XYZ file of N, CA and C in Angstrom:
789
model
N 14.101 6.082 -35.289
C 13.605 4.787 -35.731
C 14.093 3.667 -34.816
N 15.346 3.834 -34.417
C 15.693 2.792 -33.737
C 15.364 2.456 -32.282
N 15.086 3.890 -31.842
C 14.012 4.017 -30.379
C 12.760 3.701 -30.710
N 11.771 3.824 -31.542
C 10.930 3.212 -31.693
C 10.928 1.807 -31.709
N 11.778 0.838 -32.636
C 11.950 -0.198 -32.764
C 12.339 -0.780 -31.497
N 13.120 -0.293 -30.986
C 13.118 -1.059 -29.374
C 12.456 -0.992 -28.398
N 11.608 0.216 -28.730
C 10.004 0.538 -27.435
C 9.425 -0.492 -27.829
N 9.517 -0.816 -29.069
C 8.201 -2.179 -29.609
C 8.436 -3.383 -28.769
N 10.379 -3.981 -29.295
C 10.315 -5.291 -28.636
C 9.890 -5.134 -26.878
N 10.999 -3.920 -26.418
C 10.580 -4.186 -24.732
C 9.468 -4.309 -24.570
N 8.669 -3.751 -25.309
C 7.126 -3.803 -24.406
C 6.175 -4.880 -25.286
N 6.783 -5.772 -25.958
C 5.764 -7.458 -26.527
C 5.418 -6.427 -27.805
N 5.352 -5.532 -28.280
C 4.573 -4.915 -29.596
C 5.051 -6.009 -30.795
N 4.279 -6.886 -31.478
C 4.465 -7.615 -32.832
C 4.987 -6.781 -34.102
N 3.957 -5.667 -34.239
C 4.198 -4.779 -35.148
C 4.534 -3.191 -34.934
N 4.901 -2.822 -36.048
C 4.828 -1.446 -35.744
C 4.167 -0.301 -37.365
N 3.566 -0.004 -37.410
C 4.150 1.365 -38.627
C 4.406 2.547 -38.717
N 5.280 2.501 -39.663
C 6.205 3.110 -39.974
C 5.497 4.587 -40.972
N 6.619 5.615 -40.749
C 6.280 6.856 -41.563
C 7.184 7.174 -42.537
N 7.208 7.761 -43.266
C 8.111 7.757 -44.803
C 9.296 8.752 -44.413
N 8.836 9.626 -43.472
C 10.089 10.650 -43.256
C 11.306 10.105 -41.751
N 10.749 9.398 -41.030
C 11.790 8.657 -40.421
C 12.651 7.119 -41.084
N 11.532 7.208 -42.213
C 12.290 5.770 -42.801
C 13.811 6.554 -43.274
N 12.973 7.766 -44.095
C 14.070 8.419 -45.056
C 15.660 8.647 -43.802
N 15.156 9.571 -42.863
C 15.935 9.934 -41.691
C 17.020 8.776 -41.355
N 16.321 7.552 -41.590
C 17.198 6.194 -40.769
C 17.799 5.983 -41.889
N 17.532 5.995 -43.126
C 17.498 5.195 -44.130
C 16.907 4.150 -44.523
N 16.090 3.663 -45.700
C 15.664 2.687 -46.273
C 16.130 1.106 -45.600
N 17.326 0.744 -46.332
C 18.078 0.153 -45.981
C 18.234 -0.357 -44.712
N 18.551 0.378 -43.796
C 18.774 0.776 -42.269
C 17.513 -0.017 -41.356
N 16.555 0.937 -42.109
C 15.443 0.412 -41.714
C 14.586 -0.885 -41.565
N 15.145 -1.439 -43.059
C 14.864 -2.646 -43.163
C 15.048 -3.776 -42.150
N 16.717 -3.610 -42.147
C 17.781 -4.114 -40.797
C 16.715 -4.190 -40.133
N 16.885 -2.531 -39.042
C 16.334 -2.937 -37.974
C 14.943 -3.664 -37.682
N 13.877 -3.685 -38.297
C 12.956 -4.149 -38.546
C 12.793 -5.370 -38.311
N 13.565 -6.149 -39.449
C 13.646 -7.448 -39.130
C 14.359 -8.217 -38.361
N 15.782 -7.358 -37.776
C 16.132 -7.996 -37.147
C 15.457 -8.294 -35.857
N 14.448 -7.137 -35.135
C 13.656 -7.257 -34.308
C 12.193 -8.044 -34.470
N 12.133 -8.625 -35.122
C 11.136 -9.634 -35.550
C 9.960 -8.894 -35.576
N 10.015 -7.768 -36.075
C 8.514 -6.926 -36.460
C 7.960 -6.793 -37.665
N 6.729 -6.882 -37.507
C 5.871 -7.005 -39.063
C 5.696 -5.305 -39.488
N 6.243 -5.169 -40.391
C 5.750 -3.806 -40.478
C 4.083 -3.726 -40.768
N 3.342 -2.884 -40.319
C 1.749 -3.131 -40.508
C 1.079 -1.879 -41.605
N 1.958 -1.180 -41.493
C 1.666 0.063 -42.374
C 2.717 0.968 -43.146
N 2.879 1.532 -44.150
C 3.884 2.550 -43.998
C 2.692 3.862 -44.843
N 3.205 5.077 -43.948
C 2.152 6.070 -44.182
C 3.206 7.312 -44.349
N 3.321 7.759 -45.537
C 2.155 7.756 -46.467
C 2.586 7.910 -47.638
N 1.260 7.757 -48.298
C 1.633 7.933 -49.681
C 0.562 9.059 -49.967
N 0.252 9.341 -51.214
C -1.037 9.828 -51.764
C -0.671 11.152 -52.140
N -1.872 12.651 -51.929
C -2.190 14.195 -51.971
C -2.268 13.853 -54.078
N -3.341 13.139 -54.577
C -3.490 12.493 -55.784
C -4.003 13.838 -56.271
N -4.207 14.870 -56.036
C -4.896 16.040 -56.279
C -3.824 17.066 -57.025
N -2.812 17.006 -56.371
C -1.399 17.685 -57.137
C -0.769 17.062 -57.965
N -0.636 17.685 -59.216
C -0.271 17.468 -60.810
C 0.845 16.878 -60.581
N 2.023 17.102 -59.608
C 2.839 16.170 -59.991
C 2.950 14.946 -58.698
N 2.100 14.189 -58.629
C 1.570 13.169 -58.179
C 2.348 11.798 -57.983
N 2.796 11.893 -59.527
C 3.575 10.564 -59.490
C 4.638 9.825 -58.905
N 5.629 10.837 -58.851
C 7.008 10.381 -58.668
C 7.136 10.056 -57.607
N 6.593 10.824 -56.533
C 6.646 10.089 -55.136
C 5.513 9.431 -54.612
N 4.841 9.154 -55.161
C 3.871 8.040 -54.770
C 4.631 6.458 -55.445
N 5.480 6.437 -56.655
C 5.824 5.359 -57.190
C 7.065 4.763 -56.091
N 7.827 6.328 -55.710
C 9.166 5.795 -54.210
C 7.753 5.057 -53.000
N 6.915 5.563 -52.610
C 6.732 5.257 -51.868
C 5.976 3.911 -52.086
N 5.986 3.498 -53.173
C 5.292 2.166 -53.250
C 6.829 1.181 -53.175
N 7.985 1.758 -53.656
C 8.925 0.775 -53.786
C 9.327 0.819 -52.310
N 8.945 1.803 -51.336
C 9.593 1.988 -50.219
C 8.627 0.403 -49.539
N 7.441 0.581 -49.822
C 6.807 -0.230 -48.782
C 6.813 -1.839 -49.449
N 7.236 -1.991 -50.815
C 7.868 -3.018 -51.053
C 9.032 -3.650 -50.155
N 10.146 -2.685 -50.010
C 11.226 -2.911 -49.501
C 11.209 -3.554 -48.096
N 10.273 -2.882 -47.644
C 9.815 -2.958 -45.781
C 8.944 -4.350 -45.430
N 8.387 -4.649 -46.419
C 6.880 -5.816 -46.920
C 5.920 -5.347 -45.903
N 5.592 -4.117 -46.287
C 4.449 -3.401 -45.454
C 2.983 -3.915 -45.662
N 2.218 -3.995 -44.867
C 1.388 -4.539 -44.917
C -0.070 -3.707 -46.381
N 0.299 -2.625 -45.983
C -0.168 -1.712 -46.994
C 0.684 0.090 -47.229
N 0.039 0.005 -48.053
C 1.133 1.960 -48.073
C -0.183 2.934 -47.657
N -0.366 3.701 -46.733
C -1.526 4.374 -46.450
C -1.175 5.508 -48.062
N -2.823 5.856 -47.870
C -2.780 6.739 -48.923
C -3.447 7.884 -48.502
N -3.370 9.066 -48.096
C -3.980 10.440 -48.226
C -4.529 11.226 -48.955
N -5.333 10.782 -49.943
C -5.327 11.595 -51.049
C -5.188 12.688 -51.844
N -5.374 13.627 -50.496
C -5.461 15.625 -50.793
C -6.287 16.217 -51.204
N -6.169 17.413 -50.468
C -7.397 18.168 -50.583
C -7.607 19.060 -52.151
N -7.858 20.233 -52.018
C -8.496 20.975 -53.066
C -6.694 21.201 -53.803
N -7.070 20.914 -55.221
C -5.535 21.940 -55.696
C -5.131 23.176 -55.094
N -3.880 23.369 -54.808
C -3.584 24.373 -54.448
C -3.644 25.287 -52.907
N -4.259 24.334 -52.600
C -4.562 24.097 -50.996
C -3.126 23.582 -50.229
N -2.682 23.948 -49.049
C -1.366 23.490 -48.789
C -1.691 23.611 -47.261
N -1.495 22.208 -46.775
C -1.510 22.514 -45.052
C -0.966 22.859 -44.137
N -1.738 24.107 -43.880
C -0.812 24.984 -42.570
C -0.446 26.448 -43.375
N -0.531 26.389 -44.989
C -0.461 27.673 -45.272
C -1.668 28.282 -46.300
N -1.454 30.104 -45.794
C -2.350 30.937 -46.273
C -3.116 30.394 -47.823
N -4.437 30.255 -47.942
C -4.963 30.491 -49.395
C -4.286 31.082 -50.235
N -3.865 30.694 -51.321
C -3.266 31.743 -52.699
C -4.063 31.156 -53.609
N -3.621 31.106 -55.280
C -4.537 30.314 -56.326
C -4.592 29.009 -56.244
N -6.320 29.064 -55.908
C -6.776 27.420 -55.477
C -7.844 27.354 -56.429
N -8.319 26.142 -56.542
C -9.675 25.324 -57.098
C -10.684 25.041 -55.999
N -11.948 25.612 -55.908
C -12.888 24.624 -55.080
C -13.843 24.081 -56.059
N -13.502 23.214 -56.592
C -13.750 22.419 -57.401
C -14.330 21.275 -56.814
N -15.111 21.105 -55.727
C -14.426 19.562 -55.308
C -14.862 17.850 -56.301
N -15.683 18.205 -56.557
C -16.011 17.138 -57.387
C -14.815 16.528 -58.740
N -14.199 17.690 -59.074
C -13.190 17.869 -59.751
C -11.807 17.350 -59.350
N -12.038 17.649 -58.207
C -10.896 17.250 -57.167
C -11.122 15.890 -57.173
N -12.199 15.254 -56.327
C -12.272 13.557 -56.306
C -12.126 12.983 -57.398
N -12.680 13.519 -58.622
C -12.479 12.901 -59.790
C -10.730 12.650 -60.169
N -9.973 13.959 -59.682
C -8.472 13.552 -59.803
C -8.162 12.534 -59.159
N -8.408 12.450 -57.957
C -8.540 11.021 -57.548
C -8.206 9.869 -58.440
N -9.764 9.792 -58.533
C -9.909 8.460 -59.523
C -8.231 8.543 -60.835
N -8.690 9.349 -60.918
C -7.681 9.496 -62.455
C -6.144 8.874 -62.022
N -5.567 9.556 -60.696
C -4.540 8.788 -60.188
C -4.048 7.612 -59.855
N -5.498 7.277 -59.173
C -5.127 5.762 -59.283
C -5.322 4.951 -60.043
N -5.527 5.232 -60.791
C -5.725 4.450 -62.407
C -4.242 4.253 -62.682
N -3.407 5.774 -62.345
C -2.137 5.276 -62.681
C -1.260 4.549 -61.858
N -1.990 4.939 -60.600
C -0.993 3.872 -59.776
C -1.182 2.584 -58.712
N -2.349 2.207 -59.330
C -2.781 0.652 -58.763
C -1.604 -0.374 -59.795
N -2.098 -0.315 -60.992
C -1.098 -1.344 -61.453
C 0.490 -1.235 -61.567
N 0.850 -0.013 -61.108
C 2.049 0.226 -60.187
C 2.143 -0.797 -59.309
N 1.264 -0.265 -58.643
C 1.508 -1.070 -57.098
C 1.248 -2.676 -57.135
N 0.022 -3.328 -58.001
C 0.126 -4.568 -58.331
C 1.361 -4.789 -58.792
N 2.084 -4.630 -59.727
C 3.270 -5.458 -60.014
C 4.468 -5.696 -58.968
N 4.224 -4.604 -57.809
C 5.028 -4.704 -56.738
C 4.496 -5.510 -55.702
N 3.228 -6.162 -55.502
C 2.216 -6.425 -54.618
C 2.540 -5.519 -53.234
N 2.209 -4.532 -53.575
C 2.014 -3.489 -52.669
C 0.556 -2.992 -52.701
N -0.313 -2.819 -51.440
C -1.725 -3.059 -51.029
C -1.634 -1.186 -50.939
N -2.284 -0.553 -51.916
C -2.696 0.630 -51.282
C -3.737 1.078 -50.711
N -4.044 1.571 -49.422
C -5.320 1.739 -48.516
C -5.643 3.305 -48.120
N -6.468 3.098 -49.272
C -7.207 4.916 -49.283
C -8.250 4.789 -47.653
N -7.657 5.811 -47.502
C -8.188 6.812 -46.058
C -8.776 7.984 -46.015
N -10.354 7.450 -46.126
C -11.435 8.824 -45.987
C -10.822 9.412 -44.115
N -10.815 10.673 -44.542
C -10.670 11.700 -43.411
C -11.737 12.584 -42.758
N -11.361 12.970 -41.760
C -12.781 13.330 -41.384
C -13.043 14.919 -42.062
N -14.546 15.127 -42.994
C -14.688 16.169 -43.299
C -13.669 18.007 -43.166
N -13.636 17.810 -41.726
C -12.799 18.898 -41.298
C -11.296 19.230 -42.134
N -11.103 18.286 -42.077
C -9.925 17.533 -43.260
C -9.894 17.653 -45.014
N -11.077 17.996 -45.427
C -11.320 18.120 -46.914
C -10.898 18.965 -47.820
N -10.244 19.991 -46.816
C -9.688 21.469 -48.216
C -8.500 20.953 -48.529
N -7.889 20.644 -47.219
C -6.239 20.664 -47.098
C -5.441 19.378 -47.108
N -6.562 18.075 -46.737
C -5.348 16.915 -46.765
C -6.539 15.668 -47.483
N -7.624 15.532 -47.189
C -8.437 14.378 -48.062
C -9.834 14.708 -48.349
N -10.218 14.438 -50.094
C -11.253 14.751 -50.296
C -12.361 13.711 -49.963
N -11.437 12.752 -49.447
C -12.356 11.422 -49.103
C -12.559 11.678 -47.977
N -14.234 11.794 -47.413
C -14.470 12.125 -46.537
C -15.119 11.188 -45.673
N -15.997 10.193 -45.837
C -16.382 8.875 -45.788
C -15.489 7.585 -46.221
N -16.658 6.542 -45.482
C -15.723 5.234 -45.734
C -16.229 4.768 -47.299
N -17.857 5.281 -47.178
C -18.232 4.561 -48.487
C -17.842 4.836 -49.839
N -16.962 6.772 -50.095
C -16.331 7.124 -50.878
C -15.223 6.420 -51.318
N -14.386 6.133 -49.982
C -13.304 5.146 -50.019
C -13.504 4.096 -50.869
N -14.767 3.216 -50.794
C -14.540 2.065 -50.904
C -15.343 2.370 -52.908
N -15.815 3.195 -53.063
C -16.107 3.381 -54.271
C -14.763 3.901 -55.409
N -14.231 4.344 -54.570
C -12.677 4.375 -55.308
C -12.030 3.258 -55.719
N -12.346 1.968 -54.524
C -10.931 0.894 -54.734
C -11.878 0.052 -55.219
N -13.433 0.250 -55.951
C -13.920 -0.807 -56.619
C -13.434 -1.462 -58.053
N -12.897 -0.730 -58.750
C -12.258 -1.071 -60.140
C -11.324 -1.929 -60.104
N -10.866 -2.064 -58.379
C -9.282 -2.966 -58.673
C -9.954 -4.041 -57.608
N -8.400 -4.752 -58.165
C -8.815 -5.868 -56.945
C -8.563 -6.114 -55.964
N -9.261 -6.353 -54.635
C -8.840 -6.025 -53.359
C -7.502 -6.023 -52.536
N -6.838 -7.011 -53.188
C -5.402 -7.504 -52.578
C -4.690 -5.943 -53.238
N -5.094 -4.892 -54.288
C -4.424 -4.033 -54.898
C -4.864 -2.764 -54.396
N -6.513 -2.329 -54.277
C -6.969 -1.214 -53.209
C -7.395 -1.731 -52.130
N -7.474 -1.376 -50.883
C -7.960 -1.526 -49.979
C -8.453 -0.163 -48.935
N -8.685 0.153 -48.223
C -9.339 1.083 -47.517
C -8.916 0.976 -45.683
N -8.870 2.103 -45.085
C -8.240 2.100 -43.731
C -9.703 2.544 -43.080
N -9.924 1.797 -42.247
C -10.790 2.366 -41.132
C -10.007 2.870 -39.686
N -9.970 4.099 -39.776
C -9.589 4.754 -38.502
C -10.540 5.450 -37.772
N -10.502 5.233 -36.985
C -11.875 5.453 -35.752
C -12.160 7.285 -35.289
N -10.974 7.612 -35.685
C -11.225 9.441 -35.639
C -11.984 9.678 -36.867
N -11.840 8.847 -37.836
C -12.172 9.812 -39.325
C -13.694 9.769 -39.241
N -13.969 8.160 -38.982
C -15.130 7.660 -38.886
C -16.311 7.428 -38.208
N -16.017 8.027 -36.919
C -16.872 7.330 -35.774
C -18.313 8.492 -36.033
N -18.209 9.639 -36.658
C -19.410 10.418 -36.760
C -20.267 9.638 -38.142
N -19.815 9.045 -38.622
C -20.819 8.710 -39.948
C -21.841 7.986 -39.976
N -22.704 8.341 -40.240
C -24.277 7.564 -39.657
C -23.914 6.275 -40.589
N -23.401 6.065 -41.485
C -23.381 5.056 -42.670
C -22.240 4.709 -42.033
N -21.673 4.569 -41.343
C -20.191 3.826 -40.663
C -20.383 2.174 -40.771
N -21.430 1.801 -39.917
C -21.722 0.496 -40.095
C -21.875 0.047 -41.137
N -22.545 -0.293 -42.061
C -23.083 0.041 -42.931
C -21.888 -0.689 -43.978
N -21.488 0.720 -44.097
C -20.057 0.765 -44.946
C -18.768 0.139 -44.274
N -18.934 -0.427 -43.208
C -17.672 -1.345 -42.946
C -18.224 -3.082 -42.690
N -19.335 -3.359 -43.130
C -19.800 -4.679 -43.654
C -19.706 -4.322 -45.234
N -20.034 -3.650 -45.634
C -19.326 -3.518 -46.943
C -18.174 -3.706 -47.832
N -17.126 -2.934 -46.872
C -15.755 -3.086 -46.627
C -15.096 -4.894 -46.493
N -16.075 -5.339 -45.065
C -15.793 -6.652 -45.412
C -15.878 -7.630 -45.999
N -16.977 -7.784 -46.552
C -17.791 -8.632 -47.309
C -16.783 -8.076 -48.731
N -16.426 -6.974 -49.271
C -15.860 -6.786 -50.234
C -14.161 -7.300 -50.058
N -13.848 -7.398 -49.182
C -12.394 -7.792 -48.959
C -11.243 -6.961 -48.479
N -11.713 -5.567 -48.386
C -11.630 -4.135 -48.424
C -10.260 -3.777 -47.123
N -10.645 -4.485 -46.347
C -10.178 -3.321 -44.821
C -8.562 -3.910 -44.972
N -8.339 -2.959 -45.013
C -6.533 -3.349 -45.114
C -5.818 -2.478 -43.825
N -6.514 -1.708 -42.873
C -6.116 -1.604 -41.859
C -6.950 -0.913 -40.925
N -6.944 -1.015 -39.319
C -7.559 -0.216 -38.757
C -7.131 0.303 -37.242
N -7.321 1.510 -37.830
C -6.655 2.510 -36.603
C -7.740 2.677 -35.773
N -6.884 3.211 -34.224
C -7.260 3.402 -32.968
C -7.077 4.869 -32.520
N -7.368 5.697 -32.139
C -6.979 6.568 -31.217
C -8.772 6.841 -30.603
N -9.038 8.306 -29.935
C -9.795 8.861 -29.326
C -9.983 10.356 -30.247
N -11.268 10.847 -29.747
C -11.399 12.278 -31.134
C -11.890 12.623 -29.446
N -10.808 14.297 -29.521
C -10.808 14.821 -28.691
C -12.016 16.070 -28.375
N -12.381 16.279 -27.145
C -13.725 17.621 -27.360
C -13.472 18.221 -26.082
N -12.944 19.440 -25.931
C -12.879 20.211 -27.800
C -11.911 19.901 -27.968
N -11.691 20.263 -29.606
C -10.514 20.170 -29.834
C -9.647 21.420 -30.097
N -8.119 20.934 -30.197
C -7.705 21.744 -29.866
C -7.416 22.612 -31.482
N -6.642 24.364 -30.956
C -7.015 24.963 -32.014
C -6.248 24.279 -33.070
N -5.355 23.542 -33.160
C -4.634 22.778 -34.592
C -5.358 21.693 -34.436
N -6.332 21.104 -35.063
C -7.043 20.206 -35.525
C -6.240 19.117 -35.552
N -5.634 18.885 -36.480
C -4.497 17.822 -36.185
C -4.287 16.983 -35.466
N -3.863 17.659 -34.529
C -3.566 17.145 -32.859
C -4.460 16.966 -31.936
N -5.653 16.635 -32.195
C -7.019 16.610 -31.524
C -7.271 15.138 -31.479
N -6.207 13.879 -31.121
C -6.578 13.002 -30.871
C -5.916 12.246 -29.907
N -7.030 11.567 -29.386
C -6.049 11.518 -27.788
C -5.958 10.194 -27.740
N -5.747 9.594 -26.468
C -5.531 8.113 -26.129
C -6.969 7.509 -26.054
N -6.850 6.154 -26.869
C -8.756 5.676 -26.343
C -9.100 5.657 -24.668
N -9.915 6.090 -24.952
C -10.892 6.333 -23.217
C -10.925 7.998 -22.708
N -9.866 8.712 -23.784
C -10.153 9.884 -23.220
C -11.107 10.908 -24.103
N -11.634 10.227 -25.412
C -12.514 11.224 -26.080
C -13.860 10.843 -26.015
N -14.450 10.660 -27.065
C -16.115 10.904 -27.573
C -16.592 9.453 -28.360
N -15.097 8.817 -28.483
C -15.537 7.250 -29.311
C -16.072 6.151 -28.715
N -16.656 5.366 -29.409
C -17.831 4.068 -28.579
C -16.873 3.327 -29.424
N -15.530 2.904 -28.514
C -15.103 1.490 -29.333
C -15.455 0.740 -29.921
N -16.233 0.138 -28.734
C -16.792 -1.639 -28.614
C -17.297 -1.405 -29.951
N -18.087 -0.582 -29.959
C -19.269 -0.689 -31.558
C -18.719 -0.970 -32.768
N -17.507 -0.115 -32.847
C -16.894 -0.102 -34.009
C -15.673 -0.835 -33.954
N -15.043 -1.159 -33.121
C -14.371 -2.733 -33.256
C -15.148 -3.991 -33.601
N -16.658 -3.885 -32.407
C -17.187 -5.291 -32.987
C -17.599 -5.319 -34.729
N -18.165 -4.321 -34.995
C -18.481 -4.268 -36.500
C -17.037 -4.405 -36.968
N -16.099 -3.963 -37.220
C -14.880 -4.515 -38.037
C -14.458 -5.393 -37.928
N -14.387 -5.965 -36.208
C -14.247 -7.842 -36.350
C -15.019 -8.640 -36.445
N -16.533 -8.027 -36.428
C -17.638 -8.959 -37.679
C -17.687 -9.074 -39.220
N -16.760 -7.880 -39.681
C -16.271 -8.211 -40.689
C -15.402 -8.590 -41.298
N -14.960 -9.240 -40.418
C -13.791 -10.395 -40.957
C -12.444 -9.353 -40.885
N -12.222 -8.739 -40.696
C -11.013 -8.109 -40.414
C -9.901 -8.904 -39.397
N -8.899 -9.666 -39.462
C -7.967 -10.048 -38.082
C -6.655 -9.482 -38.552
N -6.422 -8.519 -39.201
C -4.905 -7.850 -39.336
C -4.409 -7.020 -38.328
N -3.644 -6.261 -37.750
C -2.919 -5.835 -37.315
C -3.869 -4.392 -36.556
N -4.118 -4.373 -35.345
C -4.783 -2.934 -35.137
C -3.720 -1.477 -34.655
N -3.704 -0.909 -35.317
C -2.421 0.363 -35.005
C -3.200 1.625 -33.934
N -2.744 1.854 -33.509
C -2.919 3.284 -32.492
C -2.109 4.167 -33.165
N -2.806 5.455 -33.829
C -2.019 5.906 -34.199
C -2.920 8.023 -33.649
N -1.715 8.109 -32.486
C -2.093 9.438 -31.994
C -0.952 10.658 -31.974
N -1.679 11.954 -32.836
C -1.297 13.318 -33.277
C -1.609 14.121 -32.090
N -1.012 14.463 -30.815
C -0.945 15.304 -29.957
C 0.541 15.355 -29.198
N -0.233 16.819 -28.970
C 1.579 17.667 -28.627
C 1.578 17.073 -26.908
N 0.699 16.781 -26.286
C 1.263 16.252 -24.596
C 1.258 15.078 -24.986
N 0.945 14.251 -25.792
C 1.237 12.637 -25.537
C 2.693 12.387 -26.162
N 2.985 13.326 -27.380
C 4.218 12.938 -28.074
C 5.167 13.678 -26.698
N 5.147 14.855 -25.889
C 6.422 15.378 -24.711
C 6.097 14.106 -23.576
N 5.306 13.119 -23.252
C 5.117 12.503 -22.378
C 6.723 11.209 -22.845
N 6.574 10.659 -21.086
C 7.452 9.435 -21.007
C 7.709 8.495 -22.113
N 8.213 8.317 -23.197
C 7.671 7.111 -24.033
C 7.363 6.122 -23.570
N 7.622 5.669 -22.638
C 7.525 4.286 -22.146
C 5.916 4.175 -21.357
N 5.563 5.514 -20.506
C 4.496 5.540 -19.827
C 3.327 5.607 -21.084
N 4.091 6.118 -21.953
C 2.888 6.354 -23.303
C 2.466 5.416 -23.596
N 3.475 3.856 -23.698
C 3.044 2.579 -24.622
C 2.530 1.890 -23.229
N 2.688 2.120 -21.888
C 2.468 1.182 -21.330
C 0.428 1.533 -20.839
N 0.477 3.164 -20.767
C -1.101 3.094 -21.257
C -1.500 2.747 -22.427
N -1.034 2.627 -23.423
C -1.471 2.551 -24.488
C -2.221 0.700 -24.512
N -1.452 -0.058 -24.271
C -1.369 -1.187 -23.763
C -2.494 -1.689 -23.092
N -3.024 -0.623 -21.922
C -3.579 -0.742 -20.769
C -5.189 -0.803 -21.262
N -4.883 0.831 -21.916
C -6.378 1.102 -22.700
C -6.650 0.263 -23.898
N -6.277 -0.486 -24.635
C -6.452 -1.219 -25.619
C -7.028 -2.733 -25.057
N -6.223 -3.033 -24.135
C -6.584 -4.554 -23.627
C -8.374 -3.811 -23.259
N -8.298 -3.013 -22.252
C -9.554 -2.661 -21.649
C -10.880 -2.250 -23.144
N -10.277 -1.277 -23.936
C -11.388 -0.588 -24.545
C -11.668 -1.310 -26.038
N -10.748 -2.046 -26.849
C -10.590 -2.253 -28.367
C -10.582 -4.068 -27.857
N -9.529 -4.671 -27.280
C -8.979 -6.577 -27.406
C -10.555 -6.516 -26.681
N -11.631 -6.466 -25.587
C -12.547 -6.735 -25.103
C -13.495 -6.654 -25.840
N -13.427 -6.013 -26.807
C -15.166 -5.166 -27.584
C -15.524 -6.483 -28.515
C-alpha cells in the first residue's frame, strides 16, 4: 500500500483505488494515514458484493464501514455468479438458476442500500462481461445494472462503467445516457480487452491502445453524460503486474493523455 501510495504522488496521480485485501494487509487505520497524508482522493474501494451467497451480509456491511473510513468515492460491488459456483474451482452442488440468481440480487440490496445510506457510502454495481456470469457477476449489461439501482436513490446506488465489461454491448450507448441523465455513473474504468485472450480470462486486459476498444466513443458518450469524477485504469495481467512499476504508470499516463483525456 505504501508503494502504491507513493507511485501516485511521484508521478502527479490525484487519486487512487484501493482494494479491500491490501487495505486489510496495511491496515484500515494505516491506510487511512497514508492516504491522506499524501493528499489522495480515494476514488474507489473494490470490493464489495458476490450478493448470490447466503451469507452475504457480514462482509459487505465491513466493507461499507471500510469505505466510510477511507471517504471512498464509492464501494465497487461484484455481485456473483450462480450459487455455489466458486472462482477458479471445480463444479460441485450448484444452482443454474440464473434468473433466481439476479433476483438474489435484488433481495440483497434491499438489505444493504439503507446500510450504506446511513453511512453515505455510494454503492456501484458492476455489470461484467457475460464470460463472467457463472463465477463472479450475474450482471451482465449496463442496463441490468442500472435496473437494479432504480429503487434507490442515486447518491445510494450507482453503477460502474468499465470499458472491458462493456465495450461489446450494442445497447452500451444507449444505456450510458441513461446512466446519466439518471444520475447513475459513479465510476469509470479504463483498461484494453485483450484478443485473444489469454487462457485465464481474468487477466485478458491490457493497457489502452493495445486491445479491441474504440475509446474515443465511449469516453465521449460518458462525458456527454455528465460524468466528471475520477477515471481509474484498472488492469488484471500477469506481464504488466512483473513489469517496472514506474514504466507501468509512466505508459499508463502516456496512453491515457493520447487515447481517453483527448476523446
Amino acid at each position: 500500500m505504501a508503494e502504491a501510495v507513493d507511485g501516485c504522488v511521484r508521478h502527479g496521480l490525484e487519486a487512487i483505488g484501493l482494494w479491500r485485501q491490501e487495505v486489510a494487509a496495511q491496515g484500515l487505520d494505516e491506510t487511512v494515514a497514508l492516504v491522506g497524508n499524501a493528499g489522495l482522493r480515494v476514488s474507489s474501494l473494490c470490493r464489495g458484493g458476490f450478493l448470490t451467497s447466503p451469507d452475504f451480509e457480514a462482509d459487505n456491511r465491513l466493507a461499507v464501514d471500510e469505505a466510510a473510513a477511507l471517504g471512498a468515492a464509492c464501494l465497487v460491488m461484484v455481485v456473483g455468479g450462480l450459487p455455489g459456483v466458486v472462482p477458479g474451482e471445480p463444479l460441485g452442488e450448484i444452482s443454474r438458476d440464473l434468473p433466481a440468481a439476479r433476483a438474489r440480487v435484488a433481495e440483497a440490496l434491499a438489505v444493504l442500500a439503507p446500510y450504506a445510506a446511513e453511512r453515505g457510502v455510494r454503492l456501484a454495481l458492476e455489470p461484467l462481461h457475460p464470460v463472467y456470469c457463472a463465477d463472479r457477476a450475474v450482471l451482465s449489461t449496463l442496463g441490468q445494472a442500472l435496473d437494479l439501482a432504480a429503487p434507490y436513490a442515486p447518491e445510494t446506488v450507482g453503477v460502474v462503467i468499465d470499458t472491458f465489461h462493456v465495450w461489446w454491448d450494442p445497447q452500451v450507448f444507449e444505456q450510458i445516457a441513461r446512466a446519466g441523465a439518471e444520475g447513475r455513473i459513479a465510476s469509470y474504468q479504463v483498461c484494453d480487452f485483450l484478443s485473444p485472450l489469454p487462457a485465464d480470462v481474468l487477466l485478458g486486459r491490457g493497457m489502452m491502445g493495445d486491445g479491441v476498444i474504440d475509446f474515443g466513443s465511449l469516453t465521449g458518450a460518458v462525458t456527454a453524460a455528465g460524468y466528471a469524477g475520477d477515471v481509474e485504469v484498472e488492469i488484471f495481467n500477469a506481464d504488466v503486474w512483473a513489469a517496472d512499476p514506474d514504466d507501468v504508470v509512466s505508459t499508463m499516463k502516456a496512453r491515457y493523455v493520447s487515447l481517453i483525456e483527448g476523446a
